[in-house]
Coordinates of N, CA and C in Angstrom, one line a residue:
X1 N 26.9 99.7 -54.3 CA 27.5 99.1 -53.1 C 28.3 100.2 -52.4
X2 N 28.4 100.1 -51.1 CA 29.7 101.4 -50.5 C 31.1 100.9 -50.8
X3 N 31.1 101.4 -51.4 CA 33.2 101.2 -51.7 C 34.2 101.8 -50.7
X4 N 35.1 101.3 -50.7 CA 36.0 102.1 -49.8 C 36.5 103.2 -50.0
X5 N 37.3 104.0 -49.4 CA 38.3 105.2 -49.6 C 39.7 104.8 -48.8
X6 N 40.4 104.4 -49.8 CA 41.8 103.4 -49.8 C 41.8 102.3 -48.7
X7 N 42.0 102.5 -47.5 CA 41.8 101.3 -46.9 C 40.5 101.2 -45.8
X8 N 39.6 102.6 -45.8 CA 38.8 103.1 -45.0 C 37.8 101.7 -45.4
X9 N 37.4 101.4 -43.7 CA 35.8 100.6 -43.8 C 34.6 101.6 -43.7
X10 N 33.3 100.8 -43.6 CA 32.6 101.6 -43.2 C 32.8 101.7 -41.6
X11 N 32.8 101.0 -40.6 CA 33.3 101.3 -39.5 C 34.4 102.5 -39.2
X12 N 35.3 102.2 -39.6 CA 36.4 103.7 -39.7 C 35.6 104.8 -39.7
X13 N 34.6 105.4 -40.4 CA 34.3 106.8 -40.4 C 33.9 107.6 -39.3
X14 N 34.5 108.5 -38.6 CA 34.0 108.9 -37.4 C 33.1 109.9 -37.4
X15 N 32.5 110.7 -38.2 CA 31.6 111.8 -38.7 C 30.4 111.0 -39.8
X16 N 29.3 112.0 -39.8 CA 28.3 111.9 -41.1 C 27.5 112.6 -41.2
X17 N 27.1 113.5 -42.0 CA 26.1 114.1 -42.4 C 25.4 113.9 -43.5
X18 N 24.4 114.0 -43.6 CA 23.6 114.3 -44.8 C 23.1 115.4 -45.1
X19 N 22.6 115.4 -46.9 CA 22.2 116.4 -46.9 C 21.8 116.2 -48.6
X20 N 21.3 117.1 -49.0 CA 20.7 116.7 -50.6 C 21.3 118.2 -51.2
X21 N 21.3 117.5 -52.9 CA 21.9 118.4 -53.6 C 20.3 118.2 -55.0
X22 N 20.2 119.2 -55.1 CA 19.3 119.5 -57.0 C 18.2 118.2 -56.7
X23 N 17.9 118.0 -55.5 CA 16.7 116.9 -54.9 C 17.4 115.5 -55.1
X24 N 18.9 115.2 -54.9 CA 19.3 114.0 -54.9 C 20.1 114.1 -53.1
X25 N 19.4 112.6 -52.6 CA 20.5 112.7 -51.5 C 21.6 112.1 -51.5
X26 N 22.9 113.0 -50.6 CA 23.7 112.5 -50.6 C 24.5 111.9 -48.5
X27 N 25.9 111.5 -48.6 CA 25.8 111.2 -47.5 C 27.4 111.7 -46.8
X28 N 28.1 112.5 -45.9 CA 29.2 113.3 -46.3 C 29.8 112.2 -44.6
X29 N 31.3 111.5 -45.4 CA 31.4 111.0 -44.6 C 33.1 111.2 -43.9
X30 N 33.6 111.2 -42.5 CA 35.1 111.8 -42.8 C 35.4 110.9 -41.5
X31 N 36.7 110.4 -41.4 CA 37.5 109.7 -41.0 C 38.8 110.1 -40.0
X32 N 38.4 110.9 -39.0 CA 39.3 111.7 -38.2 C 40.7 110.5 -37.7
X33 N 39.8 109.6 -37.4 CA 41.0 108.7 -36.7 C 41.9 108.3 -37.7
X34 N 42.6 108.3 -38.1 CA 43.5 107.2 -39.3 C 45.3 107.8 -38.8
X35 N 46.0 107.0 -39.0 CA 46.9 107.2 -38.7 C 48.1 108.0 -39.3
X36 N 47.9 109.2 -40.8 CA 48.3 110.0 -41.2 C 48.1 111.4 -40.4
X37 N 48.2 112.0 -40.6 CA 47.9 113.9 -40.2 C 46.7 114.3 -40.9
X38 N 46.8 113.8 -42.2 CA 45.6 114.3 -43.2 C 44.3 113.0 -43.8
X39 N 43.5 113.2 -43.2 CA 42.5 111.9 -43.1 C 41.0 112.0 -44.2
X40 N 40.8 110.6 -44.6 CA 39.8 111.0 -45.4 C 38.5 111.4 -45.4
X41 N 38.0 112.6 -46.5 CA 36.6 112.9 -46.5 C 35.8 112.7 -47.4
X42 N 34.6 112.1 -47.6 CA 34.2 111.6 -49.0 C 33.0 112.1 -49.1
X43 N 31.9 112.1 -50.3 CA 30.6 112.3 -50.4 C 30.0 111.1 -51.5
X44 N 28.6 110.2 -51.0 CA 28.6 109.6 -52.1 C 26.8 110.1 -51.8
X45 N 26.4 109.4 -52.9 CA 25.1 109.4 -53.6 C 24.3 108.7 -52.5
X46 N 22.7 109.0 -51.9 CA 22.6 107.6 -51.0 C 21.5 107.0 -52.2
X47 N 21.6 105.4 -52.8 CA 20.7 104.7 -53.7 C 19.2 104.3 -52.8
X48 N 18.5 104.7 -54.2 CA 16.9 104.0 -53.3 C 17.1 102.8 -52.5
X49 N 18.1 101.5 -52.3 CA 17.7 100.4 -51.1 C 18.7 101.2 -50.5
X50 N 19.0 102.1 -50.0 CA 19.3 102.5 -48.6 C 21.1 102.6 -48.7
X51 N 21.5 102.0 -49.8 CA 23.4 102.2 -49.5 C 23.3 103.0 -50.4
X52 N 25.2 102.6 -50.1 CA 26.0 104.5 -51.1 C 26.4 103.8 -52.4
X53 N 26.1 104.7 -53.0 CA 26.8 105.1 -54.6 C 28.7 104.8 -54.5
X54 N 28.6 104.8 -55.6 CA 30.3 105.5 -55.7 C 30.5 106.8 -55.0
X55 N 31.7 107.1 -54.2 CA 32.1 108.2 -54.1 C 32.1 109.3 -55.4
X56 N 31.4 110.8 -54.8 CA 31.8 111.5 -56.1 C 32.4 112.9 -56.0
X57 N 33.2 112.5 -54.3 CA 33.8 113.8 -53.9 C 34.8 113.2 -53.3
X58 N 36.0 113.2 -52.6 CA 36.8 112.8 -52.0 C 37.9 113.8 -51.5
X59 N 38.5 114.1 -50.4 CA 39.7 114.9 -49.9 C 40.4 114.0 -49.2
X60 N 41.2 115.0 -48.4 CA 42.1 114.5 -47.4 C 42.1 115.7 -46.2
X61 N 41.5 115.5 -45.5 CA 41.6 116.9 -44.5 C 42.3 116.6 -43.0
X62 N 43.3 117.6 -42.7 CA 43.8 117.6 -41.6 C 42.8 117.0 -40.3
X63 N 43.6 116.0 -39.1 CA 42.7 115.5 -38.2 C 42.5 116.9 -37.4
X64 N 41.4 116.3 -36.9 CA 40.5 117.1 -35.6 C 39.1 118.1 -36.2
X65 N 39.1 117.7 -37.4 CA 37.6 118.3 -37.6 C 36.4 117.4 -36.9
X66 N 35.4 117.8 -36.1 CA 34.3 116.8 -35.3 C 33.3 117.6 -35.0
X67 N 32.4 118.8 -35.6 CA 31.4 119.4 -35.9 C 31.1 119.5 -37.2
X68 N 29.9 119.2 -37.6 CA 29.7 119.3 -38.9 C 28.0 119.7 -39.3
X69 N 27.9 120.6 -40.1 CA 26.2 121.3 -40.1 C 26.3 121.4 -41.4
X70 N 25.2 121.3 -42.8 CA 24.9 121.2 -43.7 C 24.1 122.5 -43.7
X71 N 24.5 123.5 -44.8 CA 23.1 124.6 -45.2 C 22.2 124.7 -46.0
X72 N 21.5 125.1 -46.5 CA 21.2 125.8 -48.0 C 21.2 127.5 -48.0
X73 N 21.9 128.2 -48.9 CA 21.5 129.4 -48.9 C 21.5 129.8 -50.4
X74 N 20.9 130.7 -51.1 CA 20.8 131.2 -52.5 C 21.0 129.9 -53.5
X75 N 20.1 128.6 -53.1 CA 20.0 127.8 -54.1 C 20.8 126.5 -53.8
X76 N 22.1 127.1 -53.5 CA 23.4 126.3 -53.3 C 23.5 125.2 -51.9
X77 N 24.0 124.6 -51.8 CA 24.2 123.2 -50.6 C 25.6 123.5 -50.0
X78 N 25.9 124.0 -48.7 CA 27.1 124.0 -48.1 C 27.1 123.1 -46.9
X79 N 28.6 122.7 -46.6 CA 28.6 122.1 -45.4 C 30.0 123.1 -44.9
X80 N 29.4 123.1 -43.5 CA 30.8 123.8 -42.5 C 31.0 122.4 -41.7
X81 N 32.4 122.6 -41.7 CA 33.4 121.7 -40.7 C 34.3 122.4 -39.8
X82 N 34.1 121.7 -38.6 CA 34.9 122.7 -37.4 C 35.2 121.7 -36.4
X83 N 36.6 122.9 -36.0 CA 37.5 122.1 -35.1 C 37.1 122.7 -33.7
X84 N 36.3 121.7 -32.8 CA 36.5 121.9 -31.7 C 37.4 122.1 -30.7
X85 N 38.5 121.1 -31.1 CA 39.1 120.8 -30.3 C 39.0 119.6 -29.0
X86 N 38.0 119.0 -29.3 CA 38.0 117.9 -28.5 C 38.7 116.9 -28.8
X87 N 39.1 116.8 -30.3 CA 40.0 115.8 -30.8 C 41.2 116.6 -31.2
X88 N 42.7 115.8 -31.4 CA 43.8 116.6 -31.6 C 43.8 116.9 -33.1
X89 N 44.5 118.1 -33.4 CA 44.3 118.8 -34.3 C 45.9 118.3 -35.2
X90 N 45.8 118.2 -36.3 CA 46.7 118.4 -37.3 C 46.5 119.6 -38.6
X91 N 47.7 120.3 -39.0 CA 47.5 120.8 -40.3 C 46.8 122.5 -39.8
X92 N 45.6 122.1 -39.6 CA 44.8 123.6 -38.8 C 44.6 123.4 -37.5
X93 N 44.6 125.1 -36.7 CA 44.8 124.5 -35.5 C 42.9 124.6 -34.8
X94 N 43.1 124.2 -33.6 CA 41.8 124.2 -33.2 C 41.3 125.1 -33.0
X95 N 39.6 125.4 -33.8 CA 39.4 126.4 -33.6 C 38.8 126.9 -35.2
X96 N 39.1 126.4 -36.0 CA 39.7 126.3 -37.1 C 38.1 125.8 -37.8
X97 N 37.7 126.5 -38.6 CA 36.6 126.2 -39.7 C 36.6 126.5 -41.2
X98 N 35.5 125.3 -41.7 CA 36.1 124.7 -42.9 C 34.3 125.3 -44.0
X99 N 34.4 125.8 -45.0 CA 32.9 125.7 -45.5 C 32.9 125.2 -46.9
X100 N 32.7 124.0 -47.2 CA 32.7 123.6 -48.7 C 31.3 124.1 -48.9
X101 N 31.3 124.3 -50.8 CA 29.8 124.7 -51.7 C 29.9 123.7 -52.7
X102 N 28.8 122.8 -53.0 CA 28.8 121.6 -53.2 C 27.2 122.1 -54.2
X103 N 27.8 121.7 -55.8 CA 26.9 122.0 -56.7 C 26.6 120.9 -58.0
X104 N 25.9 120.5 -58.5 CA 25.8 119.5 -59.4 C 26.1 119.9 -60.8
X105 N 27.4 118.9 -61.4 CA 27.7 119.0 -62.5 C 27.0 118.8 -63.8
X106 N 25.5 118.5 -63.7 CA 24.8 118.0 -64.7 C 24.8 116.5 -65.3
X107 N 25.9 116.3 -64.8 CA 26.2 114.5 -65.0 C 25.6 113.4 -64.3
X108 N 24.8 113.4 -64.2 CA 24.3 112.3 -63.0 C 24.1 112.6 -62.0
X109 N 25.0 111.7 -60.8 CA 24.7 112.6 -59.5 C 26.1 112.9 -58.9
X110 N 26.9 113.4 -59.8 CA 28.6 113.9 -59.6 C 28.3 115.2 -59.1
X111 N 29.2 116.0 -58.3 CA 29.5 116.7 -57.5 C 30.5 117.6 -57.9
X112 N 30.5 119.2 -58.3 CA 31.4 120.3 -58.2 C 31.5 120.8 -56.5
X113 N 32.9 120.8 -56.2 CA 33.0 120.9 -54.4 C 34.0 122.7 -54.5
X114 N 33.6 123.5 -54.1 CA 35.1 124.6 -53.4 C 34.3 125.1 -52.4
X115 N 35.8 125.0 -51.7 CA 36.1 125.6 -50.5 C 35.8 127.1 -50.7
X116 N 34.8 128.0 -49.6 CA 34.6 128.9 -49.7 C 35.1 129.7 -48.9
X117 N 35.3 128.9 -47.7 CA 35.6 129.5 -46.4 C 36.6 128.9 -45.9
X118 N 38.4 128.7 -45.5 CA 39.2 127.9 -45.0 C 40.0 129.2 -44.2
X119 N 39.8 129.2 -42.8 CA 40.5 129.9 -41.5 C 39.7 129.7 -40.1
X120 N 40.4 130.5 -39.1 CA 39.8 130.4 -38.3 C 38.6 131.0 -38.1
X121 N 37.7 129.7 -37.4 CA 36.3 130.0 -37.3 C 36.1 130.9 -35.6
X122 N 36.7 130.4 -34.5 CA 36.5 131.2 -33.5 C 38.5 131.1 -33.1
X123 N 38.9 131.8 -31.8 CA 40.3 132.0 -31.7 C 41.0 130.6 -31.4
X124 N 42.2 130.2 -31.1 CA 42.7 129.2 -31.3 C 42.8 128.8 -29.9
X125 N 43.4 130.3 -29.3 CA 43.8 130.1 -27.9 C 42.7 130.2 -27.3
X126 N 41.5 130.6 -27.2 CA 40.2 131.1 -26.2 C 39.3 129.6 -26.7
X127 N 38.5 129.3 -25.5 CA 37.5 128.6 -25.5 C 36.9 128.8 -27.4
X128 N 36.1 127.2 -27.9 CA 35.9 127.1 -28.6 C 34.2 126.4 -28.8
X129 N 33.6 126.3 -29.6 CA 32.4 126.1 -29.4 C 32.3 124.4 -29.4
X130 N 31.3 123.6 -28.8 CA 31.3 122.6 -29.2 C 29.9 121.8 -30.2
X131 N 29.1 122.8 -30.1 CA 28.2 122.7 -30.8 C 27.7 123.9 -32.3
X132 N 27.4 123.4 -33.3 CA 27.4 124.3 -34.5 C 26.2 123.5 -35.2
X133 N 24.9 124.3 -35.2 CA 24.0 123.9 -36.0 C 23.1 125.2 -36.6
X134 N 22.5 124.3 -38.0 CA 22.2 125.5 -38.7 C 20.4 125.5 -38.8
X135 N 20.4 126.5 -38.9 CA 18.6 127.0 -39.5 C 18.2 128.2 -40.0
X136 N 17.2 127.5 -40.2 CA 16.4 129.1 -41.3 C 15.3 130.3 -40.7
X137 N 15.2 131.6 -40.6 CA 14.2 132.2 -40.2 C 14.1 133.2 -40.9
X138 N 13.1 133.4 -41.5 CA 12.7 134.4 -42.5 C 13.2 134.3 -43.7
X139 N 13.6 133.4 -44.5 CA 14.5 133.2 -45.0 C 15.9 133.5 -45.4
X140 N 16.5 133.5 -44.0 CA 17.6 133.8 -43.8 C 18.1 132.6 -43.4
X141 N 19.6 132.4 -43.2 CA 20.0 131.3 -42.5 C 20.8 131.9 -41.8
X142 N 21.2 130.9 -40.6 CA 21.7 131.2 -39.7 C 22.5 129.8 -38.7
X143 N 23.5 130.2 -38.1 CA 24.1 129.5 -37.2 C 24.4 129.6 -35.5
X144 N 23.8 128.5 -34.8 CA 23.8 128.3 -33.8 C 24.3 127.5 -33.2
X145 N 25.5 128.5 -32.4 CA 26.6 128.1 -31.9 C 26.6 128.1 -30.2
X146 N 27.2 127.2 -29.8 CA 27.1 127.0 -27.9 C 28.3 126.0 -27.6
X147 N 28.4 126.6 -26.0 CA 29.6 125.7 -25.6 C 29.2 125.6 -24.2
X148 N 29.1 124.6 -23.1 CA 28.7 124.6 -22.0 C 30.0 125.2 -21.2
X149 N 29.6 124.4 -19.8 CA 31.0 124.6 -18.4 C 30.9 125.7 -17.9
X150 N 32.1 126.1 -17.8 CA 32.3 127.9 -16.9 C 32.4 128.5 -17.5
X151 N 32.7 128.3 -19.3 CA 33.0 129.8 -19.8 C 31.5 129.7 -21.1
X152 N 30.1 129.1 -20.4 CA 29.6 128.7 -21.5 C 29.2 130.2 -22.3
X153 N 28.7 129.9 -23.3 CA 28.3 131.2 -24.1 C 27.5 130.3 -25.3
X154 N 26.7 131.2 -25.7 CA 25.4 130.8 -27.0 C 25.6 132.2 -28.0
X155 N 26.0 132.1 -29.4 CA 25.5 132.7 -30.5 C 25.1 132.1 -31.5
X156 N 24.2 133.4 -32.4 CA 23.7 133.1 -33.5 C 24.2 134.1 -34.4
X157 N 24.8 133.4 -35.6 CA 25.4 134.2 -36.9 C 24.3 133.9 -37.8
X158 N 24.1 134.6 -38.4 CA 23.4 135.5 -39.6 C 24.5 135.1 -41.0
X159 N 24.1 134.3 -41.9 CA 24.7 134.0 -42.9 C 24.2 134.6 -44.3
X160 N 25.1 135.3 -45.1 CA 24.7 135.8 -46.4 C 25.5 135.8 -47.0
X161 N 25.6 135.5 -48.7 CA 26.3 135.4 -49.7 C 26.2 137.4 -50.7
X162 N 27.5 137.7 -50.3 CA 27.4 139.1 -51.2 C 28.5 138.8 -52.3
X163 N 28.6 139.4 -53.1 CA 29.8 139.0 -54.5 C 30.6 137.9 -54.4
X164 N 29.7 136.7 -54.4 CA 30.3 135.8 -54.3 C 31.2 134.9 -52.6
X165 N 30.9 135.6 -52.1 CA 31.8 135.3 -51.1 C 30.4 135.4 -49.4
X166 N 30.9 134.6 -48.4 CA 30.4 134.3 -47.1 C 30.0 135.8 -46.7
X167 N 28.9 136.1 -45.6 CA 29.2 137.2 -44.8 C 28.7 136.6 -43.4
X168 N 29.4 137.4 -42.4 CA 28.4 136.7 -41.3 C 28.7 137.5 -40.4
X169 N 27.2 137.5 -39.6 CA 26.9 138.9 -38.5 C 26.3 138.2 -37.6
X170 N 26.4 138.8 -36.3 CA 25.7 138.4 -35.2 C 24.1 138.7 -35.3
X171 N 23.5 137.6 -34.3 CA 21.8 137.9 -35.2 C 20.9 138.0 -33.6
X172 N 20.9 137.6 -32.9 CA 20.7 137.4 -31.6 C 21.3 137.7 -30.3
X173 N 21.8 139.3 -30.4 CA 22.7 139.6 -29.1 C 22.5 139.0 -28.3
X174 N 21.0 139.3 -27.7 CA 20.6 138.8 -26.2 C 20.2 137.4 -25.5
X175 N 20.5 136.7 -26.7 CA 20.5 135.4 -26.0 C 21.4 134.4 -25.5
X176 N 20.6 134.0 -24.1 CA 21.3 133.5 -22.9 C 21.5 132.1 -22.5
X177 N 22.0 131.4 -22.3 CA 22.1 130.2 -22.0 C 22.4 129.3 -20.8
X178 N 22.5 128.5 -19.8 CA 22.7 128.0 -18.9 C 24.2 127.0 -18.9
X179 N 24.7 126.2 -18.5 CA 26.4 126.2 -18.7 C 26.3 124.7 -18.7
X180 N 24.7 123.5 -19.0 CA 24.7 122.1 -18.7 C 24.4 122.0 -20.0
X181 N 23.9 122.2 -21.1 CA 23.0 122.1 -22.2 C 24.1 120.5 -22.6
X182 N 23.8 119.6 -23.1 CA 25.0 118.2 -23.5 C 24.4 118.1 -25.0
X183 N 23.0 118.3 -25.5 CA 22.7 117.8 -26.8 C 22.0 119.0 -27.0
X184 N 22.3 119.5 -28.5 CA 22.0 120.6 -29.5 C 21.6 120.1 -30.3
X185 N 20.0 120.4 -31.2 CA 19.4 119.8 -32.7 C 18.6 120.9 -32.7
X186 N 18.9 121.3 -34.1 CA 17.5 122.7 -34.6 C 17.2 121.6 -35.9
X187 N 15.6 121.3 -36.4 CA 15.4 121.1 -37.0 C 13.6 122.0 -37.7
X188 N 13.3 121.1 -38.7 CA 12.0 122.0 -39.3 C 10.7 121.1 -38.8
X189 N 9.6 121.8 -38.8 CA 8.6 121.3 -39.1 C 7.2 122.3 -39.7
X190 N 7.1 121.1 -41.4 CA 5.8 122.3 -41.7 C 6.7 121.7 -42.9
X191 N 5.4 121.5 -44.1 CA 6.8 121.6 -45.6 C 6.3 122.4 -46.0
X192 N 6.5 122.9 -47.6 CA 7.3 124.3 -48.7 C 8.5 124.6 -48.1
X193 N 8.1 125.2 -49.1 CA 9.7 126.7 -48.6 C 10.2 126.9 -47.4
X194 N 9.2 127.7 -46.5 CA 9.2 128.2 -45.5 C 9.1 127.3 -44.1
X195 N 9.3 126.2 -43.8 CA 8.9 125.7 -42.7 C 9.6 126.2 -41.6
X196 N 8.6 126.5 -40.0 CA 8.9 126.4 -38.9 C 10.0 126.0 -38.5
X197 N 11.3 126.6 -37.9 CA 12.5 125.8 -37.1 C 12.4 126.0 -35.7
X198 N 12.9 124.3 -35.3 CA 12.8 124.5 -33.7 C 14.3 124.2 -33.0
X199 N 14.6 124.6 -32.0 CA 15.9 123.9 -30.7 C 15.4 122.9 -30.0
X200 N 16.1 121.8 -30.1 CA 15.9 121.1 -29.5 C 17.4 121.0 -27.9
X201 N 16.9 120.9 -26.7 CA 18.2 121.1 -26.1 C 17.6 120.0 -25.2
X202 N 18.9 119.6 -24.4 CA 19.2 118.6 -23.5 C 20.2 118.1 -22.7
X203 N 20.1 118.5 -21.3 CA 20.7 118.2 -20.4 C 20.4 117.0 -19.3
X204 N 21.8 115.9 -19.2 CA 22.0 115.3 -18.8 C 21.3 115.3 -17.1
X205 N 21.8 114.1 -16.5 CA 21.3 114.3 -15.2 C 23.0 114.7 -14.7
X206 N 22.6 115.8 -13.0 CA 23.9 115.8 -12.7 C 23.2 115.9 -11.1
X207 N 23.8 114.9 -10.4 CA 23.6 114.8 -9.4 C 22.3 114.2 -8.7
X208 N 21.1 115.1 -8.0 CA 20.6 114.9 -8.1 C 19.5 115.8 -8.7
X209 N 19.7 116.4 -10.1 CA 19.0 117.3 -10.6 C 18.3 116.5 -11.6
X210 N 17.2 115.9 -11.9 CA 17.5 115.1 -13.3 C 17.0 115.4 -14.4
X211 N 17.4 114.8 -15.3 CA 17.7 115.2 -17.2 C 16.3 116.0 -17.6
X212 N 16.5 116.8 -18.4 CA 15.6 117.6 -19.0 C 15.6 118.5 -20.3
X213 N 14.5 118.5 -21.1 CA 14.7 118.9 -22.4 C 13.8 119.9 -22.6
X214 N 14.1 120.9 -23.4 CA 13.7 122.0 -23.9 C 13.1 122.0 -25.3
X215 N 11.9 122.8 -25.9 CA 11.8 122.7 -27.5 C 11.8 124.0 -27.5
X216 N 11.9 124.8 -28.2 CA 11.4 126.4 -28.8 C 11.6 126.3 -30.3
X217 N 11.3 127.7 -30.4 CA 10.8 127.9 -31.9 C 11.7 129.3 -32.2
X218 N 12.2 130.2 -33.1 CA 12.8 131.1 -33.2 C 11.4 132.2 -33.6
X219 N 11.8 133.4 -32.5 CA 10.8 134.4 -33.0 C 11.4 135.9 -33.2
X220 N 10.7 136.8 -33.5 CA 11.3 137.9 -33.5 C 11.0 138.9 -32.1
X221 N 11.5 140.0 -31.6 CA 10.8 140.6 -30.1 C 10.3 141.8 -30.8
X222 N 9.9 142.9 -29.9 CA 9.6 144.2 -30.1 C 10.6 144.5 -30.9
X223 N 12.0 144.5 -30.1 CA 12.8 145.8 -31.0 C 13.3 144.9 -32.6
X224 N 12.7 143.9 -32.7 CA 13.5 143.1 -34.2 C 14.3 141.7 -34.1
X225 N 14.6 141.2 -32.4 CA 15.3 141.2 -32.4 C 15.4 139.2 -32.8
X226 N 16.0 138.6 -33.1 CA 15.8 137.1 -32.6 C 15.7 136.6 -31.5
X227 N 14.5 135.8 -30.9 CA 14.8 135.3 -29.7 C 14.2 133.6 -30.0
X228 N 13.9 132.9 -28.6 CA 13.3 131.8 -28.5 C 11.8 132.5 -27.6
X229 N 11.2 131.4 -28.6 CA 9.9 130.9 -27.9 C 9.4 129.8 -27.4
X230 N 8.9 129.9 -26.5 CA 8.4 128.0 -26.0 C 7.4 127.7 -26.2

């Protein structure tokens, strides 16, 4: 059955991700609104009829985290949390990114969690991203970041694990983006190892221009470089 986390419902949670550990899924759930500074985060098990397990991770994290992207890299299951800044920030300021590594204790379907990554993800005071999603190419992984309006801007970070610890490089100088984009999804298609990743983008209607969506695929150009394909 879903149990609570102290007085949290299931309604209360304002975030959710999933994501699977050692081929078990689980479901990562966090509670921005609550009336402390530091609000709850949990992970439980999802059971074959469709609810949660017992919790088998639990925190308390400062409000205004409200992006959240699941990885895999070198075996391991990470999730990044980031502060946009659309919501008010406690404890970290906005801007502010979080990367737990989430590994299986051999016990069932219990959870070893650390923090790999805790600072700032982009600057506090400058525009911040509002979208953070992750995918794979070449077997590499990677993050795809965007923010619309006047100051919009699109990157992609290049994610690698060297002695233990994160690295991350820009992977995609040259790509451009338009300043309406409202919905960001990269997902797979194709199973093994290797499957295909695509962008999925989406912009609203504004005025009288109307709503329109994008797919591509990630490729490489002449000089190496990352780009999109349609």
């Amino acid at each position: 059955p879903i149990e609570s986390c102290g007085k949290a419902s299931w309604s209360s949670w304002t975030a959710l991700a999933s994501f699977a550990v050692a081929g078990v899924d689980y479901l990562f759930e966090h509670m921005d609104d609550c009336p402390e500074v530091r609000c709850p985060a949990r992970v439980a098990p999802v059971l074959a009829d469709g609810t949660l397990g017992r919790p088998v991770w639990e925190a308390r994290w400062g409000r205004g985290f409200d992006v959240f992207t699941p990885f895999r890299l070198g075996g391991a299951t990470y999730l990044l949390a980031y502060k946009s800044g659309t919501r008010p920030a406690e404890i970290e300021q906005r801007g502010a990114g979080r990367i737990v590594r989430f590994a299986p204790t051999g016990e069932g379907p219990d959870l070893e969690a650390e923090v790999v990554f805790d600072a700032a993800w982009s600057p506090s005071i400058g525009p911040t991203w509002s979208h953070v999603r992750a995918f794979a190419f070449e077997g590499d992984v990677h993050l795809l970041q965007y923010r619309g309006g006047e100051r919009h801007a699109v990157e992609v970070v290049q994610v690698r694990e060297e002695s233990g610890a994160l690295r991350f490089r820009e992977a995609a100088p040259g790509l451009a983006w338009g300043p309406d984009w409202d919905v960001l999804e990269t997902f797979p298609v194709g199973s093994g190892p290797a499957p295909r990743w695509f962008v999925l983008q989406y912009a609203g209607q504004r005025g009288d221009t109307p709503p329109r969506v994008e797919v591509s695929a990630w490729a490489r150009d002449d000089a190496g470089e990352l780009v999109q394909t349609l």
